[in-house]
mmCIF file of C-alpha atoms and ligand atoms in Angstrom:
data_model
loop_
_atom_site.group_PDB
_atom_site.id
_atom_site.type_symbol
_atom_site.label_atom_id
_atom_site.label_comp_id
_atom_site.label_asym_id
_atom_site.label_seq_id
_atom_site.Cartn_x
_atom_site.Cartn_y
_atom_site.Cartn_z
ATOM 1 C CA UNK D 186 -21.037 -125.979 -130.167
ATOM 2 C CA UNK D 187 -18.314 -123.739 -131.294
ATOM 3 C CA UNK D 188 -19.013 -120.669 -128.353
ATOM 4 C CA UNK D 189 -17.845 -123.370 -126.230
ATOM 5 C CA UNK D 190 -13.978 -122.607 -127.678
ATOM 6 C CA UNK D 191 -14.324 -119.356 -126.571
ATOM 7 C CA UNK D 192 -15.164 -120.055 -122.860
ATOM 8 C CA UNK D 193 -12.486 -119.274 -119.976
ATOM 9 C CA UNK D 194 -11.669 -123.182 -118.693
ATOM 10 C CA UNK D 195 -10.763 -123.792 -115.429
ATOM 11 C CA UNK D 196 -10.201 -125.903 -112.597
ATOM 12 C CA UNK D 197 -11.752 -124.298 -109.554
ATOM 13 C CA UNK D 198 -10.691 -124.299 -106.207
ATOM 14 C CA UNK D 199 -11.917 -127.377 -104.052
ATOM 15 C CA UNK D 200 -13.055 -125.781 -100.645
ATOM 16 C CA UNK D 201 -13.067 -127.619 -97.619
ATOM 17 C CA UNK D 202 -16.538 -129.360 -96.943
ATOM 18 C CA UNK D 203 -19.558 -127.533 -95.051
ATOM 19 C CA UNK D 204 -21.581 -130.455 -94.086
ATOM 20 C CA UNK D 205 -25.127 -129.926 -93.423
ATOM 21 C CA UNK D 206 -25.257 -132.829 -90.359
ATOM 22 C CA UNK D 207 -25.434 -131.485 -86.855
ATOM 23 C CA UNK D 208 -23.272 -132.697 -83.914
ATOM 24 C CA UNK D 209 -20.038 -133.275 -86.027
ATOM 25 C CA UNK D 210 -16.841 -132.087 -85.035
ATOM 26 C CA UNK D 211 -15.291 -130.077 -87.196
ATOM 27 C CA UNK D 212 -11.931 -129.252 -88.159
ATOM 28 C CA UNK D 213 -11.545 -129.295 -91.575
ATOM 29 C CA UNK D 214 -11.126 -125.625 -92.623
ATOM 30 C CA UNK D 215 -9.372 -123.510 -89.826
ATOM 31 C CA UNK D 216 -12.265 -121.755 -88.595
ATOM 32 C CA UNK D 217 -12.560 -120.276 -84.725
ATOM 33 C CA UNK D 218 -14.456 -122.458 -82.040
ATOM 34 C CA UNK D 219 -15.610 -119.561 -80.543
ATOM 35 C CA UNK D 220 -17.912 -116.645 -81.676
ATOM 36 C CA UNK D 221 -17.306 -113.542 -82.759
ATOM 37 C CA UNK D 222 -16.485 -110.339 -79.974
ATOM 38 C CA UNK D 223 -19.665 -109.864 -78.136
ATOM 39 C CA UNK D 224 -20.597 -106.605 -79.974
ATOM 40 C CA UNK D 225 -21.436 -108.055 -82.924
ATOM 41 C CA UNK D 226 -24.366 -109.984 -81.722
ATOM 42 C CA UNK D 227 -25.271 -106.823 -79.974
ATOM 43 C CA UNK D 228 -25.374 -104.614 -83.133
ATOM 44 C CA UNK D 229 -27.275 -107.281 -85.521
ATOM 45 C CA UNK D 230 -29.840 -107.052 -83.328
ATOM 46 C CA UNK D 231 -30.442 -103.484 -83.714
ATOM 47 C CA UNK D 232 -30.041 -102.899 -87.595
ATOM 48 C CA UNK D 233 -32.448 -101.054 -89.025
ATOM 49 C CA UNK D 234 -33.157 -103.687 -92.478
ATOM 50 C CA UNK D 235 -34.681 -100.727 -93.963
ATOM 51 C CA UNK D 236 -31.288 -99.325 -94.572
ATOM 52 C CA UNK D 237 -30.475 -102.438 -96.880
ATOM 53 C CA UNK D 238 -32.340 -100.642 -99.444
ATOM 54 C CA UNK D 239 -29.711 -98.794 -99.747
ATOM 55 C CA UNK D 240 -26.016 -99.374 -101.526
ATOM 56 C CA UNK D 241 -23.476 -99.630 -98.872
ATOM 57 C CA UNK D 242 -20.542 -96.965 -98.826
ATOM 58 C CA UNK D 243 -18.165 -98.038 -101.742
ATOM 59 C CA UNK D 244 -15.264 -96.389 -99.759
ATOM 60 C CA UNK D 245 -15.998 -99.285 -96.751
ATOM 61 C CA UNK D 246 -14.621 -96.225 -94.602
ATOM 62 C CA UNK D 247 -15.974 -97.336 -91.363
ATOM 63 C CA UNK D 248 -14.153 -100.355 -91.730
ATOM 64 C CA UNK D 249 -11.122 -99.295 -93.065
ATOM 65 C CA UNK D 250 -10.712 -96.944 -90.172
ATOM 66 C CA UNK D 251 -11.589 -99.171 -87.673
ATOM 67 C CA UNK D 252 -8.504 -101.422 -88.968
ATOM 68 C CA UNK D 253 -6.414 -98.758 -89.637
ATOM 69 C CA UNK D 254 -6.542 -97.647 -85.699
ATOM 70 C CA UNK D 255 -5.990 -101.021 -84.781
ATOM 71 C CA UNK D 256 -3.013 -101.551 -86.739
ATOM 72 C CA UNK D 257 -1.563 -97.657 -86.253
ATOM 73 C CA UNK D 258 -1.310 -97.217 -89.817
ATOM 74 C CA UNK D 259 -2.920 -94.744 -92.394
ATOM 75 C CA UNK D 260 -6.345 -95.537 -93.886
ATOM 76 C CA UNK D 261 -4.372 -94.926 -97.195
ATOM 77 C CA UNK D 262 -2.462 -98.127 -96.582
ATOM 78 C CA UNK D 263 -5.624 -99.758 -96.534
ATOM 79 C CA UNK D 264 -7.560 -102.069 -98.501
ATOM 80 C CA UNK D 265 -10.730 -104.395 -98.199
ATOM 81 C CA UNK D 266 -12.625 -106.949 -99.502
ATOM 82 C CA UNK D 267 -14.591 -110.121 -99.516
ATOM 83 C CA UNK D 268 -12.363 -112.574 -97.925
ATOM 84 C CA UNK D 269 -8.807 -112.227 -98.194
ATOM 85 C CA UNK D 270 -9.858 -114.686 -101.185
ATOM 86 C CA UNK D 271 -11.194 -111.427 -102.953
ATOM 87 C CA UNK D 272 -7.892 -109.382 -101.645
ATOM 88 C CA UNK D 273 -5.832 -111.993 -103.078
ATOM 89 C CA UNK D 274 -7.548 -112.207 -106.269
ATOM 90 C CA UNK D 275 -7.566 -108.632 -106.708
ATOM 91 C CA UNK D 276 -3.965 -108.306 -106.076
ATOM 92 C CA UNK D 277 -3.270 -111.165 -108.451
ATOM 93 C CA UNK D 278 -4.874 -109.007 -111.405
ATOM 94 C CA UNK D 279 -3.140 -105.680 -110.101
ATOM 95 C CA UNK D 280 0.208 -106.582 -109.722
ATOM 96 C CA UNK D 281 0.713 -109.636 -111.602
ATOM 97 C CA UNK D 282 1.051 -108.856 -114.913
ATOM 98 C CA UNK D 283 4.374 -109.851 -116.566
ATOM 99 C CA UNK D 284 5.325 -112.599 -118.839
ATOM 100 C CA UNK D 285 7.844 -113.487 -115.913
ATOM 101 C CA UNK D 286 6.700 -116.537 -114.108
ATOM 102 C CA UNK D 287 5.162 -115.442 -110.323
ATOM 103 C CA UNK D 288 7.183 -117.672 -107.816
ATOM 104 C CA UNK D 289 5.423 -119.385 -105.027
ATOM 105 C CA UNK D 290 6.137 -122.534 -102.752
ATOM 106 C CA UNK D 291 5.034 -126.485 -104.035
ATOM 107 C CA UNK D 292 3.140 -127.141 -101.334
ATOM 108 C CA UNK D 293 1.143 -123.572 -100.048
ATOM 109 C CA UNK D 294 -2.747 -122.765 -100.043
ATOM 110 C CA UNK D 295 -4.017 -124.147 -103.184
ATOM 111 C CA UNK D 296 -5.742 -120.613 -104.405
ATOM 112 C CA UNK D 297 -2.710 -119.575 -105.237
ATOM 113 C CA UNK D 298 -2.015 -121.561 -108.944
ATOM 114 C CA UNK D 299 -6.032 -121.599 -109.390
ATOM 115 C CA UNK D 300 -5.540 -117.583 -109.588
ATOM 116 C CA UNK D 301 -2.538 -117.617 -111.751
ATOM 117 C CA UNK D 302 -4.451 -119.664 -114.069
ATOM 118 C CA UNK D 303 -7.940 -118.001 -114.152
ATOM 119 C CA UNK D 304 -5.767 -114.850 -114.927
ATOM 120 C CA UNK D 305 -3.378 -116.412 -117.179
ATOM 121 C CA UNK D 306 -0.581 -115.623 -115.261
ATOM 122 C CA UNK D 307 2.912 -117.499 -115.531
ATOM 123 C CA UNK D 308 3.572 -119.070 -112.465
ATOM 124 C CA UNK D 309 6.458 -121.442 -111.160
ATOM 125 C CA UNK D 310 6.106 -123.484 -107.942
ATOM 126 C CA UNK D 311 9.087 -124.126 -105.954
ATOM 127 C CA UNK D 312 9.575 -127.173 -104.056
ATOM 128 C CA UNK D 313 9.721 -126.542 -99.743
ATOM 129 C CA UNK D 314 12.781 -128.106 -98.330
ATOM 130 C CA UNK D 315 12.232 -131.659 -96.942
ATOM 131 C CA UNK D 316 11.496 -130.359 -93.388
ATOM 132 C CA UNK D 317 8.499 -127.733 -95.874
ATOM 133 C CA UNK D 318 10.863 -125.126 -94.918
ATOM 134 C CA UNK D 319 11.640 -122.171 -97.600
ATOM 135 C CA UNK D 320 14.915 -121.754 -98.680
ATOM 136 C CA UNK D 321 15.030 -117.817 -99.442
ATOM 137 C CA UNK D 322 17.296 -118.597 -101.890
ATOM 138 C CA UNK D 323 14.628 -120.080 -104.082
ATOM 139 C CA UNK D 324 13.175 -116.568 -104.257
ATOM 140 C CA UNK D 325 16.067 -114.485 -106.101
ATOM 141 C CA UNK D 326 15.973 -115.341 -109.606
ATOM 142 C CA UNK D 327 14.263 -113.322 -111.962
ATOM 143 C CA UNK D 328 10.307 -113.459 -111.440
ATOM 144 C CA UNK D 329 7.241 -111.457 -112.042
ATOM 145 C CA UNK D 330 5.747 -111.209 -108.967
ATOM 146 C CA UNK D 331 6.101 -113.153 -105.489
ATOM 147 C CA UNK D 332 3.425 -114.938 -102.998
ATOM 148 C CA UNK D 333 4.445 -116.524 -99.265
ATOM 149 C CA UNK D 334 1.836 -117.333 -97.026
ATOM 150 C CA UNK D 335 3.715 -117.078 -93.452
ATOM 151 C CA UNK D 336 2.808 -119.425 -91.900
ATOM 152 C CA UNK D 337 2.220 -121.402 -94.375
ATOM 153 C CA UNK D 338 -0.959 -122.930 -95.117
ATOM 154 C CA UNK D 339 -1.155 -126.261 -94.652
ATOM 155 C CA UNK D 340 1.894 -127.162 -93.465
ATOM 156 C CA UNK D 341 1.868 -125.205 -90.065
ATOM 157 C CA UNK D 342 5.652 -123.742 -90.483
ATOM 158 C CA UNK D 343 6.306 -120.497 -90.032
ATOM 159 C CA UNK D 344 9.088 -118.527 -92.307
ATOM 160 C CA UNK D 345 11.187 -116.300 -90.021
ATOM 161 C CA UNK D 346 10.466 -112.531 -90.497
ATOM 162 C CA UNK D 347 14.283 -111.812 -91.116
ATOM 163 C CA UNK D 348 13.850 -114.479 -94.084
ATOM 164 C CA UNK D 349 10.605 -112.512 -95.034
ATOM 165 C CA UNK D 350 12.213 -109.423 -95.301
ATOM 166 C CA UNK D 351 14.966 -110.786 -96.931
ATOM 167 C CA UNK D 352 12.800 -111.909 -100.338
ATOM 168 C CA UNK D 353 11.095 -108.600 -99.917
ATOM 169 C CA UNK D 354 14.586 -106.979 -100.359
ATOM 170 C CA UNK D 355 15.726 -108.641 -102.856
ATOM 171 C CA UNK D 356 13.089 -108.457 -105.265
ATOM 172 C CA UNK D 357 12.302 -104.531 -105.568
ATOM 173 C CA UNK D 358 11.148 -104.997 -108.956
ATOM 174 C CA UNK D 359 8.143 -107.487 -108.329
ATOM 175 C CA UNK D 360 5.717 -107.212 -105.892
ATOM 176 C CA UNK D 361 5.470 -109.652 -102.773
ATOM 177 C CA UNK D 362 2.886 -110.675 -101.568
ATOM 178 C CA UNK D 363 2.865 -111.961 -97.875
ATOM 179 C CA UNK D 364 -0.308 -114.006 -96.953
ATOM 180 C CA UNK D 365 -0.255 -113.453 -92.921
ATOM 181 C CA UNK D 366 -4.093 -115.322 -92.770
ATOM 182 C CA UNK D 367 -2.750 -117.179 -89.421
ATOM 183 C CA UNK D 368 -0.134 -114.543 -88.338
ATOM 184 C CA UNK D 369 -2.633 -113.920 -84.807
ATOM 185 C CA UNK D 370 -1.949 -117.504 -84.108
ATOM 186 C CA UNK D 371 2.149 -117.139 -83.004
ATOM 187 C CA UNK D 372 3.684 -115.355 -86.527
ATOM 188 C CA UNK D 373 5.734 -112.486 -86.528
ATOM 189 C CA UNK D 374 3.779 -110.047 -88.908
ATOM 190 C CA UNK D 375 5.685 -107.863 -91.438
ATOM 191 C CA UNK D 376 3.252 -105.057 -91.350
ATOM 192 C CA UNK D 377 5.758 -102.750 -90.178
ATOM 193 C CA UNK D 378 7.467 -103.082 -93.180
ATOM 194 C CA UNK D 379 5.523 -101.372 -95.734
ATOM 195 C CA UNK D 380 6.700 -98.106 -95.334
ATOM 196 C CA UNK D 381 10.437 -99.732 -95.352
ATOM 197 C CA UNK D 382 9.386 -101.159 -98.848
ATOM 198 C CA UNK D 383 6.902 -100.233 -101.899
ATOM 199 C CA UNK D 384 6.640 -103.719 -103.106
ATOM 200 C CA UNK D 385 4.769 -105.400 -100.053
ATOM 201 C CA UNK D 386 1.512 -105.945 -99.562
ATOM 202 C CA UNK D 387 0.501 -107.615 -96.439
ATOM 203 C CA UNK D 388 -2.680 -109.433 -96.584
ATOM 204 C CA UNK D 389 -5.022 -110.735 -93.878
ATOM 205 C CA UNK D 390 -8.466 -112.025 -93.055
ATOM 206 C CA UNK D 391 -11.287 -112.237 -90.480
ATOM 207 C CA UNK D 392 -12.053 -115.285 -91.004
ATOM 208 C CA UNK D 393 -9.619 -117.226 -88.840
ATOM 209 C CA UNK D 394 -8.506 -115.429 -85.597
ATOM 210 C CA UNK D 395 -11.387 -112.809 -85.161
ATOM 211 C CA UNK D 396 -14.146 -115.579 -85.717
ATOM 212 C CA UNK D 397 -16.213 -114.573 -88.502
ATOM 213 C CA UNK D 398 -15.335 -116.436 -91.787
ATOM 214 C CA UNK D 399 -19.105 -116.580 -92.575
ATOM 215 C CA UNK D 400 -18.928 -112.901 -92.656
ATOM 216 C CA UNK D 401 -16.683 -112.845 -95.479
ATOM 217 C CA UNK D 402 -14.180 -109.873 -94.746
ATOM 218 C CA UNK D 403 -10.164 -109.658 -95.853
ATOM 219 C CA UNK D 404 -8.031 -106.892 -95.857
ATOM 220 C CA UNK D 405 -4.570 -105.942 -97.148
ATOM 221 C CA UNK D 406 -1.790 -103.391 -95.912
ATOM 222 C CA UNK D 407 0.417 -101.675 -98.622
ATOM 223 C CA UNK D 408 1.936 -98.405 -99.418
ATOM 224 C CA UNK D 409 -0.431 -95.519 -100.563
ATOM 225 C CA UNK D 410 0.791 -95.989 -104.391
ATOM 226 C CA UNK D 411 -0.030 -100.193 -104.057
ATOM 227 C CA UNK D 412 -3.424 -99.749 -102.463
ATOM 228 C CA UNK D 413 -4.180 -96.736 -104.864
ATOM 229 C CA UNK D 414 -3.613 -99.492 -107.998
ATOM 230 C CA UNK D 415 -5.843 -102.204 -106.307
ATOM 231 C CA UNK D 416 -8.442 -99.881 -105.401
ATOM 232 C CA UNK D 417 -8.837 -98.659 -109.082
ATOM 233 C CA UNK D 418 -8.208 -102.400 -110.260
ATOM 234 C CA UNK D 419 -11.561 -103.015 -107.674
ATOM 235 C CA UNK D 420 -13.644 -100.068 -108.612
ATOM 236 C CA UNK D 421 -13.341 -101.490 -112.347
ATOM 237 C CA UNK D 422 -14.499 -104.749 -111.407
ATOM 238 C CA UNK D 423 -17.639 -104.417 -108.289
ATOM 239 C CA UNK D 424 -18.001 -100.878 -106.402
ATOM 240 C CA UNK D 425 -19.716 -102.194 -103.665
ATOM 241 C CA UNK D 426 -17.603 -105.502 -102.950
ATOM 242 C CA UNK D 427 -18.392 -105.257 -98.734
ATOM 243 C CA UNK D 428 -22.401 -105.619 -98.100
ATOM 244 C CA UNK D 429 -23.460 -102.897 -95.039
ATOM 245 C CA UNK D 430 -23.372 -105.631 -91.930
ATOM 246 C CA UNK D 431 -20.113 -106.884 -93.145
ATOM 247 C CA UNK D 432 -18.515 -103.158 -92.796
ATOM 248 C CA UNK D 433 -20.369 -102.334 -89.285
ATOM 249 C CA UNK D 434 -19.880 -105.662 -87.756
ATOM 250 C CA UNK D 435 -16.117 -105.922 -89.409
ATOM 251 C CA UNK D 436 -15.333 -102.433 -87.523
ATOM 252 C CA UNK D 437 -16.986 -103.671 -83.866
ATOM 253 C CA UNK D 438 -15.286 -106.803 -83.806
ATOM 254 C CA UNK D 439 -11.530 -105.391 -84.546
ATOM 255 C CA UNK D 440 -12.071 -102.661 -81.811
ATOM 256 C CA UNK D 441 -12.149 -105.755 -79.276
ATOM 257 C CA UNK D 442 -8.957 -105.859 -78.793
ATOM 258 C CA UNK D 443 -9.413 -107.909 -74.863
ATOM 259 C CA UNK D 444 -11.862 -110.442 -76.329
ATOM 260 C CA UNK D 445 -9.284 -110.824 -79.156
ATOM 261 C CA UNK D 446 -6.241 -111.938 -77.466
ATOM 262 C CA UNK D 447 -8.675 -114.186 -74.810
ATOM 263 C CA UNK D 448 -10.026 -115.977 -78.019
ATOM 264 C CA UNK D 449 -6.546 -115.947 -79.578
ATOM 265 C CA UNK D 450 -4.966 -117.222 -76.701
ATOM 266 C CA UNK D 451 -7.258 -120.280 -76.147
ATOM 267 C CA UNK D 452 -6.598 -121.081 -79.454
ATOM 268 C CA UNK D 453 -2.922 -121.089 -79.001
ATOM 269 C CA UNK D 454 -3.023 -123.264 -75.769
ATOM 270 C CA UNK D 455 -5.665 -125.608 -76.887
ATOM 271 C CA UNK D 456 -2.866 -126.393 -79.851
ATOM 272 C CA UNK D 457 0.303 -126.542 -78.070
ATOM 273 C CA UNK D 458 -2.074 -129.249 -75.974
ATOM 274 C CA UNK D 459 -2.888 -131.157 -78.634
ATOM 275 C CA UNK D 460 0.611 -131.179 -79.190
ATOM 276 C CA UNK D 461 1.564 -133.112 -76.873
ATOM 277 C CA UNK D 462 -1.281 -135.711 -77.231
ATOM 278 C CA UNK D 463 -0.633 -136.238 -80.681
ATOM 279 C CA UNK D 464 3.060 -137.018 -80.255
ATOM 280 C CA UNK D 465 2.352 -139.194 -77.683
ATOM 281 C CA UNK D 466 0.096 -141.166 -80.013
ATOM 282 C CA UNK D 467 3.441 -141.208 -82.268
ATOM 283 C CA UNK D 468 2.010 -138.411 -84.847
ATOM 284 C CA UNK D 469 4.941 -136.601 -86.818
ATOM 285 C CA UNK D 470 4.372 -132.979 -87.427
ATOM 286 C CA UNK D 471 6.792 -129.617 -87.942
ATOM 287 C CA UNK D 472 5.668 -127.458 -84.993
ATOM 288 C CA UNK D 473 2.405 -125.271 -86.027
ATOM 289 C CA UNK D 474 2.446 -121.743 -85.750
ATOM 290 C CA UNK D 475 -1.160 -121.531 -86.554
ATOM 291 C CA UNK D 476 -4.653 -122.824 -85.308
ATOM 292 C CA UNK D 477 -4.004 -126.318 -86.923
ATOM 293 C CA UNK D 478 -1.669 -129.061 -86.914
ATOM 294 C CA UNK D 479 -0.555 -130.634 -90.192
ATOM 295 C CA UNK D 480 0.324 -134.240 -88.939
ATOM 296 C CA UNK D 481 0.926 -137.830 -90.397
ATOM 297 C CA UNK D 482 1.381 -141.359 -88.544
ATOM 298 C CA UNK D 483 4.214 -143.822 -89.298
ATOM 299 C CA UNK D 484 2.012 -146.851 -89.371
ATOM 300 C CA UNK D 485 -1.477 -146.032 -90.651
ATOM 301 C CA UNK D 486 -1.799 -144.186 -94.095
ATOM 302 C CA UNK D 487 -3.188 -140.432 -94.371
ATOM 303 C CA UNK D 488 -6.775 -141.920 -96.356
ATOM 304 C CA UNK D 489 -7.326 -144.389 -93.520
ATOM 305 C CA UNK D 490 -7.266 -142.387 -90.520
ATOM 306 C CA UNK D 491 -9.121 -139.679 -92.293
ATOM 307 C CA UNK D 492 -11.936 -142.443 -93.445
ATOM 308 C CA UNK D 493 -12.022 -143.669 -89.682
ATOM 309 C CA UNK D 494 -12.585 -140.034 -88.212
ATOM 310 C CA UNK D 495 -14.914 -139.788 -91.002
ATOM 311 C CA UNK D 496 -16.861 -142.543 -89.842
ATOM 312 C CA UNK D 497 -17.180 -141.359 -85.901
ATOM 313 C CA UNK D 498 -18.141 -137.814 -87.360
ATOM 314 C CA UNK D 499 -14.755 -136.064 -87.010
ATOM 315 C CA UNK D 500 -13.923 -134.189 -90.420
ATOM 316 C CA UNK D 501 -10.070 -132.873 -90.934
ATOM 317 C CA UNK D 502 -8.917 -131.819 -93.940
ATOM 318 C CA UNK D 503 -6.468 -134.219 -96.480
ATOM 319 C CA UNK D 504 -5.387 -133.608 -99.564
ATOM 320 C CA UNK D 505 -4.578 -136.238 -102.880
ATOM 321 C CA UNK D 506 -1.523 -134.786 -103.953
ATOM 322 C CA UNK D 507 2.055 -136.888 -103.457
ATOM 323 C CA UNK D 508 4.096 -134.979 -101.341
ATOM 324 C CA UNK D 509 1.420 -134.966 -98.807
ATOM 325 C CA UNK D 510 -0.810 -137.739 -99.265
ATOM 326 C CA UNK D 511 -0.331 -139.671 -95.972
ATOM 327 C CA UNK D 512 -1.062 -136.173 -93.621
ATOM 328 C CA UNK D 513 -3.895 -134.418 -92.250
ATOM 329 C CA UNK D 514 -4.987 -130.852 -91.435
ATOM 330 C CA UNK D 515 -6.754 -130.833 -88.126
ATOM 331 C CA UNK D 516 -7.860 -127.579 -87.250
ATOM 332 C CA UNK D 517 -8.200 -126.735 -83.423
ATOM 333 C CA UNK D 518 -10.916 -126.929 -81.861
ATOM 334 C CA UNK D 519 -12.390 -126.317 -78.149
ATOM 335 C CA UNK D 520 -10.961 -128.401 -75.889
ATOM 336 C CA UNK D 521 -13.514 -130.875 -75.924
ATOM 337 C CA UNK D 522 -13.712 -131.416 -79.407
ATOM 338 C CA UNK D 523 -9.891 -131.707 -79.152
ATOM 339 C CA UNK D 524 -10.017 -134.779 -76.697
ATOM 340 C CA UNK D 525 -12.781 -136.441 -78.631
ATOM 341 C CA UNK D 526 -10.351 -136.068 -81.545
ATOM 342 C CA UNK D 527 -7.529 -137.782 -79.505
ATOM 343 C CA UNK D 528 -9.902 -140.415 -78.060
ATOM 344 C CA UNK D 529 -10.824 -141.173 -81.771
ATOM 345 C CA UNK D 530 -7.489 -141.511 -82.944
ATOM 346 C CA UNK D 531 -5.963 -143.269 -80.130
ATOM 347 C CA UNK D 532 -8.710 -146.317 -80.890
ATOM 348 C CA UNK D 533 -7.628 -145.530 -85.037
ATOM 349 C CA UNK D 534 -4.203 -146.461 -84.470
ATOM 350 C CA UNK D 535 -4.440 -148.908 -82.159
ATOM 351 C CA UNK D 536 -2.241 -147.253 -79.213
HETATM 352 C C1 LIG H 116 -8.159 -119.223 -95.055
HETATM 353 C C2 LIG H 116 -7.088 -118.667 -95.929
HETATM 354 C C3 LIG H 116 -7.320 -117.595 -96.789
HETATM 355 C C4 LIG H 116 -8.686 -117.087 -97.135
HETATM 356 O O1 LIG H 116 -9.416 -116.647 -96.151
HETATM 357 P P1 LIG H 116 -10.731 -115.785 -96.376
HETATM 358 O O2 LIG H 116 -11.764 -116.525 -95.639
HETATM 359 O O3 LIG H 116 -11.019 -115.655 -97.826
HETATM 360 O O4 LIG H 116 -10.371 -114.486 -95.763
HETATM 361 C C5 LIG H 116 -6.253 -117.050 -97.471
HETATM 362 N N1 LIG H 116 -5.027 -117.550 -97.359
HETATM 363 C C6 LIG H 116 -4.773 -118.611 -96.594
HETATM 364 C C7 LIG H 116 -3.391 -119.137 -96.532
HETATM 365 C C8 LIG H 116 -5.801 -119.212 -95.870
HETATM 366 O O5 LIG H 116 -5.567 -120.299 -95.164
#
């Protein structure tokens, strides 16, 4: 079949399993335990379907205001899209385009090299430190473009923003991209910093802290000139990238600023909880700046304890790859689903 040399090959992305059985507890892919700000229920109840006959506004305006008073920034500084996987992706074919390898860490969110690849872009990864620290260092040799997630995804650890802005600085010739997806959860965002610099684009999502993953809505902060280039980069690609409840709903739930920080907040304590239950069941983890806990024990092996939460309907996240073989990704949960969790792994180990 000789059209089948002229196909695009590659090695998708493995997301984290949805499984269809009721009753499980889930922590496998970071989402919120709690729904979205009350509003949103409110206003799906009232659309008017007959408006879905319509294409949605291509300029998302409602949405990008909404976030843009939220954040006090200009609606010029603004982008959306379908995810912060869609942001991502378009700011991988906007910005990365040199024969200079794009630098990001070893062990970071797993999108990252898929990208690079599906858009042929030369990439290097650099090893984290032992304790998956970054070593800024790392970051100031010649490159052609830059990606951090802070914190970073899945280790937990969070870069410090002086360290942040120091790669930023460094590196006026490439863009860098921050990934703040769990900044809500404890980070210290750099979103402040765009004016300072014309190389940053910050990029964040709805999917973890404000609840609505399912929804599907990302959004990036740049200077005007960075957000003009991905918005032309998006209007070549898909006009209408946002669907019409995803822009109203998107807009209600970021004007909830009180429901926001209650939901954030339980988050946050539920974790620093769990905390202290895991290390008391002799779990090793670098302390988690995010709504999960990256975590391995020194007597029972990564596979096994993920097969025996498997088995009592607990699903965490683990990944075949060396460096992190023997940990797991346990997002946080409620407080009940947290103590089953503990319950289950207390009997796993033995303790
Ligand atoms: C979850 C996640 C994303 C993607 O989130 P969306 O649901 O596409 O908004 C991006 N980056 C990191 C590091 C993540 O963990």
């Amino acid at each position: 079949m000789s059209w089948e040399s002229n196909v695009r090959k590659v090695v998708p992305y493995t997301p984290g399993e949805q499984p269809k059985i009721k009753n499980i507890i889930k922590l496998n892919t970071n989402e919120n335990p709690y729904p979205p700000a009350p509003a949103v229920a409110e206003r799906l109840k009232s659309m008017d379907v007959s408006d879905f006959r319509k294409y949605p506004d291509p300029t998302c305006s409602v949405l990008v205001d909404a976030i843009a008073d939220y954040y006090k920034v200009d609606k010029k500084n603004v982008f959306v899209g379908v995810g912060s996987d869609d942001v991502l992706a378009m700011a991988f074919m906007t910005f990365f385009n040199s024969d200079k390898p794009v630098l990001f860490p070893d062990i970071t969110y797993s999108f990252y090299d898929v990208w690079a690849e599906l858009f042929r872009i030369p990439y290097r990864q650099i090893p984290l430190k032992e304790d998956f620290s970054i070593d800024t260092e790392d970051y100031l040799t010649e490159n052609g473009g830059i990606v951090i997630a802070n914190p970073n995804a899945p280790t937990g650890v969070e870069l410090e923003r002086d360290s942040v802005e120091k790669i930023i600085a460094m590196n006026p010739d490439s863009v860098v991209i921050v990934d703040e997806a769990y900044i809500d959860f404890g980070g210290h965002s750099v979103i402040d910093l765009i004016d300072k610099y014309d190389n940053l684009l910050v990029v964040q999502t709805f999917s973890k802290s404000r609840s609505m993953a399912g929804m599907r809505i990302g959004y990036a902060f740049g200077c005007e000139k960075l957000i003009k280039y991905m918005s032309d980069v998006k209007f070549s690609f898909n006009s209408y990238t946002m669907n019409m409840p995803a822009l109203e709903l998107g807009a209600l739930a970021v004007a909830d600023k009180e429901y926001f920080e209650k939901t954030r907040d339980k988050v946050v304590a539920t974790r620093e909880r769990a905390k202290v239950s895991l290390r008391e069941l002799g779990f090793e983890f670098a302390d988690s700046k995010t709504n999960f806990i990256f975590a391995k024990h020194p007597n029972k092996p990564g596979k096994e304890i993920f097969d025996e939460l498997r088995k009592r309907d607990i699903i965490v996240r683990r990944w075949d790859i060396d460096r992190i073989k023997e940990y797991l990704r346990i997002s946080i949960g409620t407080d009940e689903e947290m103590d089953k969790l503990v319950a289950a792994l207390k009997e796993i180990i033995g303790a």
